[in-house]
Amino acid sequence: MDKYLWLIPALPLGGFLILALAGKQLSRSSVAIVGAGSICLSALVTFVVGGAFLAGMPANAVYTQTLWTWFEVGAFSAKITLSLDVLSLLFIFVITFIGALIHIYSTAFMEADRDYARFFASMNLFVFSMLVLVLADNLLLMYLGWEGVGLCSYLLIGFWYEQQANGNAARKAFTVTRIGDAAMAIGLFMVFQQAGTLVMSDIGANASTIWQPNSTVVTVTALLLLAGGLGKSAQLPLQTWLPDAMAGPSPVSALIHAATMVTAGVYLVARMHAIFALSETARLVIAVIGAATLLLAGLTALTQYDIKRVLAYSTISQIGYMFLALGVGAWTAAIFHFMVHAFFKALLFLAAGTIIESLHHEHNMFKMGGLKDKMPVVFWTFLAGALSLAAVPLISAGFYSKDQILWYSWTANGGSPVLWMVALSGALITAAYTTRMMILTFWGEAHTPVGHLPGRRITMPLIVLAVFSIFAGFVELPHNFGHFTLFSDLLHPVLPETVMRAEIPSEWLFQLLAALATLGGVFLGYHYYYQQPARLESLRRNAMLASLHRFWFLGWGFDALYDRLLVKPFIFISKINKSDVTDRLYTGIAAATGEMYKLLSRTQSGSLRWYIMGLVVGAILILGIQIML
Amino acid sequence: MKTTVSAEVVVLLAGLLFALGIVGVIIRKNIIFMLLSVEIMLNASGLAFVAAGSRWGQPDGQVMFVFILAMAAAEVSIGLALILQIYHQHKSLDIDNLKEMNG
Amino acid sequence: MEIAFYIAGTVALVATLMVITRHNPVHALLYLNVSLLAHAMLFYLLGASFAALLEIIIYAGAIMVLFIFVVMLLNLGKETAEQERKWLKPKVWMGPTVLAAVLFAEFLALVLSSGQDVYSPAVVSPRELAVALYHEYLIGVELAAMLLMAAVVGAAHIGRHKKLVLHRFLQEEKEKEEEKHEEAVL
């Protein structure tokens, strides 16, 4: 079965090529069939190959398929090799399955758009790049996919390019992630210099012999690689692009900025866990960044009024959880949360998109309301997603994954009580803003009339994702529930066990506290937004709280900070160099040639006597040289 | 008649005549005089060739002279035809009128 | 018989000097003819009698006559002499004379740097010349023949009197010019 591995990325690539080259000529339904069909077929192949893989686990738990050699320079040869192990299987399952659902949704969502073919071409290219990213067996090929997803993110955020703001958002996303990518490239150079190879399995196997544990070299390498992940996953300090990226269509937000691209950082860290395991500093940095991000983004989400921005900050926050888990060494917990998050976040974004469409592009939650009865399917599916996001105990998948992370944030060898406190507060805040979002959107009186209701192609994916949001958590029950560890057993060949501390407090206590945090958050949201909204007014009048609210609303001032620190000096320097000094060197050569031409062309005066003079003088000179030599 | 001739003197004479021809070409503005001076130069080089042939007792010098003669004849005929056309077009034989191929 | 040699040389020099300084074209041509005759004398004294003959017959006898014909055709007489007088002021002579002098000085230096070379010129008969021409230099002869043919054809074509035919756009300009010219005259 492994010889069909190449089909999984090749089908979306084929879809992209067809749509990019001939998209304008095809009819809408053909574009839809090619665009969505390629991903659906890819998902099908994934199921078949994955099923065969899991059923008959090969020797070292990995399928490889070398397609061709990209290039060879000296002793280094870069091959296009796809390798499938459980980690990548999980990722491609998420990518193709959720991707297929989102593509089917988009065939109806983008129906009225003029650039139908371009949309699907970009989406297919994105899925291709993401698949290459996770199926790559060497870091160079992964970097190819990395850059590809960055490009497609730019193309899709700025899809409606005729509005300036969308183009600005796309550029911002590209530039900020580029910073991370540049750091990651340097990290790759360092890895190659130390290890002599870029094949990930070789690096992982030999990591302890190549690098000294906790040496500067391995820490720097790990931090550089991490920087790439921070950029793509929108963590501190490179998180400013994700909220603005909501300028793109909702399916784009669902696919790229919820389920797949932003988790590329998580994939990178999990894949190169051998390097990160060698550096305590790097792991601490990851955990601290994860914790700080989740708190920061959570508080910001609490203040936003645009429903998509709430979801964007929520994504940043949830990925913070994943990074926290990676930092403390809870590798499988992070991947578990990734999988569950992909389902419910994609669902939430798709549902939000439907709501916005039906309410004639109304993004402001405060102007929504009363949709519970008007759009029932959307309401129930959104509810399922929201339950998972808030990690409501026992009934949602989110509970199981988030609870695991909370557990490990104290008990793992890299964890600490501080991290646990932060994560717990984050859980409370998450539940609070989720409830706020639900209440403002679906309850209360309807401030905006509902337009047309969504059709089958939109509601079917929502329902499927809702089912997964609830039931996907049951693959991994906590230790004290029955020790059903299907998920971590699956990942066992790839990711190591979490190293625990010596003394572990009782797991029941932690679960109780986590449940209490969630329910407390739900209650807070319910109280302030449903029961007694008047109390909100009195809070608003408090000057200090109002300025705090404003500070959180602006994303903790990061945009302003970067503007002052980076953007303004850059513009200043560009203004100084407006005439482009370095270009003068080249235009100077051209100008000098022009001057020489003018000078020399004067010697061609057309006067015969002038030429004869020249001949005579020349003869004199030559004879003079003859005499001298 | 046994005369002794020193080779340098003849060649120097040829050089002097050549130099005079150059002076004539540079100084004169009238095309006919310039062509005349070119003839002087050609003749001077012919003298040099014949002198060289005579020095070594070989006919090669004279052969060269014959060729120079043929060439001079051809050149003069075409040159004079051109001069006729120039006079016809510009109504003057001043060479400074023919300055259009410049820049 | 060296004295004949020096006399011929002097005559050639003086005649050439006169050629380049005369104002009247016909005078210049006649002086050039004298110079060519002196050359012929020099050739004879160097033993190249056939070259002397050729010089007289072809150079002095044909080429110069061609020149004289053209001068006659163009009717260059008094006005040309006047013009030359105007053009040939003494200060015009300075630069070229200096240059030619420098050139001759270099030439002198080069020739005198090799040793003295005195010899007795032997007569090279026309027979030897002919043999050399038609054996070793046969190709040269053929090429010279082609050159002469090209010259004949070229001269015949260039020398033709063609009526100047202007393009019809330029016709109007020419008419305007002629009108202006007539008005100016009137």
PDB file of N, CA and C in Angstrom, chain A residues 609 613 616-617 619-627, chain C residues 92 95-96 98-100 102-103 105-107 109-110:
ATOM      1  N   ARG A 609      39.805  65.823 -43.194  1.00  0.00           N
ATOM      2  CA  ARG A 609      41.131  66.299 -42.801  1.00  0.00           C
ATOM      3  C   ARG A 609      41.409  65.931 -41.358  1.00  0.00           C
ATOM      4  N   MET A 613      44.648  63.766 -40.118  1.00  0.00           N
ATOM      5  CA  MET A 613      45.482  64.170 -38.993  1.00  0.00           C
ATOM      6  C   MET A 613      45.647  63.007 -38.035  1.00  0.00           C
ATOM      7  N   VAL A 616      48.038  60.497 -39.307  1.00  0.00           N
ATOM      8  CA  VAL A 616      49.444  60.909 -39.243  1.00  0.00           C
ATOM      9  C   VAL A 616      49.957  60.821 -37.809  1.00  0.00           C
ATOM     10  N   VAL A 617      49.149  61.330 -36.896  1.00  0.00           N
ATOM     11  CA  VAL A 617      49.576  61.285 -35.486  1.00  0.00           C
ATOM     12  C   VAL A 617      49.763  59.842 -35.052  1.00  0.00           C
ATOM     13  N   ALA A 619      50.579  57.333 -36.951  1.00  0.00           N
ATOM     14  CA  ALA A 619      51.807  56.797 -37.549  1.00  0.00           C
ATOM     15  C   ALA A 619      53.016  57.263 -36.758  1.00  0.00           C
ATOM     16  N   ILE A 620      52.975  58.519 -36.356  1.00  0.00           N
ATOM     17  CA  ILE A 620      54.109  59.055 -35.589  1.00  0.00           C
ATOM     18  C   ILE A 620      54.281  58.268 -34.300  1.00  0.00           C
ATOM     19  N   LEU A 621      53.136  58.030 -33.641  1.00  0.00           N
ATOM     20  CA  LEU A 621      53.209  57.325 -32.363  1.00  0.00           C
ATOM     21  C   LEU A 621      53.762  55.927 -32.542  1.00  0.00           C
ATOM     22  N   ILE A 622      53.285  55.258 -33.571  1.00  0.00           N
ATOM     23  CA  ILE A 622      53.732  53.873 -33.748  1.00  0.00           C
ATOM     24  C   ILE A 622      55.214  53.814 -34.072  1.00  0.00           C
ATOM     25  N   LEU A 623      55.622  54.735 -34.943  1.00  0.00           N
ATOM     26  CA  LEU A 623      57.054  54.748 -35.249  1.00  0.00           C
ATOM     27  C   LEU A 623      57.864  55.085 -34.013  1.00  0.00           C
ATOM     28  N   GLY A 624      57.300  55.984 -33.173  1.00  0.00           N
ATOM     29  CA  GLY A 624      58.001  56.337 -31.945  1.00  0.00           C
ATOM     30  C   GLY A 624      58.198  55.124 -31.048  1.00  0.00           C
ATOM     31  N   ILE A 625      57.129  54.324 -30.951  1.00  0.00           N
ATOM     32  CA  ILE A 625      57.255  53.114 -30.135  1.00  0.00           C
ATOM     33  C   ILE A 625      58.306  52.194 -30.729  1.00  0.00           C
ATOM     34  N   GLN A 626      58.305  52.117 -32.074  1.00  0.00           N
ATOM     35  CA  GLN A 626      59.282  51.265 -32.741  1.00  0.00           C
ATOM     36  C   GLN A 626      60.704  51.695 -32.414  1.00  0.00           C
ATOM     37  N   ILE A 627      60.889  52.999 -32.356  1.00  0.00           N
ATOM     38  CA  ILE A 627      62.241  53.499 -32.086  1.00  0.00           C
ATOM     39  C   ILE A 627      62.642  53.169 -30.663  1.00  0.00           C
TER      40      ILE A 627
ATOM     41  N   VAL C  92      48.681  78.359 -41.741  1.00  0.00           N
ATOM     42  CA  VAL C  92      48.114  77.037 -41.972  1.00  0.00           C
ATOM     43  C   VAL C  92      49.200  75.998 -42.137  1.00  0.00           C
ATOM     44  N   GLY C  95      51.437  73.709 -38.501  1.00  0.00           N
ATOM     45  CA  GLY C  95      51.171  72.433 -37.853  1.00  0.00           C
ATOM     46  C   GLY C  95      51.567  71.235 -38.696  1.00  0.00           C
ATOM     47  N   PRO C  96      51.039  71.131 -39.913  1.00  0.00           N
ATOM     48  CA  PRO C  96      51.363  69.962 -40.720  1.00  0.00           C
ATOM     49  C   PRO C  96      52.851  69.820 -41.001  1.00  0.00           C
ATOM     50  N   VAL C  98      55.280  70.698 -39.069  1.00  0.00           N
ATOM     51  CA  VAL C  98      55.900  70.143 -37.860  1.00  0.00           C
ATOM     52  C   VAL C  98      55.667  68.645 -37.784  1.00  0.00           C
ATOM     53  N   LEU C  99      54.422  68.258 -38.008  1.00  0.00           N
ATOM     54  CA  LEU C  99      54.092  66.831 -37.923  1.00  0.00           C
ATOM     55  C   LEU C  99      54.903  66.035 -38.928  1.00  0.00           C
ATOM     56  N   ALA C 100      54.937  66.529 -40.159  1.00  0.00           N
ATOM     57  CA  ALA C 100      55.676  65.799 -41.197  1.00  0.00           C
ATOM     58  C   ALA C 100      57.146  65.742 -40.843  1.00  0.00           C
ATOM     59  N   VAL C 102      58.412  65.741 -37.830  1.00  0.00           N
ATOM     60  CA  VAL C 102      58.584  64.732 -36.771  1.00  0.00           C
ATOM     61  C   VAL C 102      58.592  63.347 -37.375  1.00  0.00           C
ATOM     62  N   LEU C 103      57.639  63.120 -38.276  1.00  0.00           N
ATOM     63  CA  LEU C 103      57.547  61.821 -38.928  1.00  0.00           C
ATOM     64  C   LEU C 103      58.843  61.499 -39.660  1.00  0.00           C
ATOM     65  N   ALA C 105      61.751  62.730 -39.109  1.00  0.00           N
ATOM     66  CA  ALA C 105      62.846  62.545 -38.153  1.00  0.00           C
ATOM     67  C   ALA C 105      62.866  61.126 -37.618  1.00  0.00           C
ATOM     68  N   GLU C 106      61.682  60.630 -37.273  1.00  0.00           N
ATOM     69  CA  GLU C 106      61.608  59.241 -36.789  1.00  0.00           C
ATOM     70  C   GLU C 106      62.106  58.291 -37.868  1.00  0.00           C
ATOM     71  N   PHE C 107      61.641  58.548 -39.090  1.00  0.00           N
ATOM     72  CA  PHE C 107      62.042  57.712 -40.214  1.00  0.00           C
ATOM     73  C   PHE C 107      63.552  57.708 -40.359  1.00  0.00           C
ATOM     74  N   ALA C 109      65.767  58.367 -38.041  1.00  0.00           N
ATOM     75  CA  ALA C 109      66.382  57.627 -36.936  1.00  0.00           C
ATOM     76  C   ALA C 109      66.353  56.139 -37.214  1.00  0.00           C
ATOM     77  N   LEU C 110      65.208  55.662 -37.672  1.00  0.00           N
ATOM     78  CA  LEU C 110      65.094  54.220 -37.913  1.00  0.00           C
ATOM     79  C   LEU C 110      66.052  53.767 -39.006  1.00  0.00           C
TER      80      LEU C 110
END
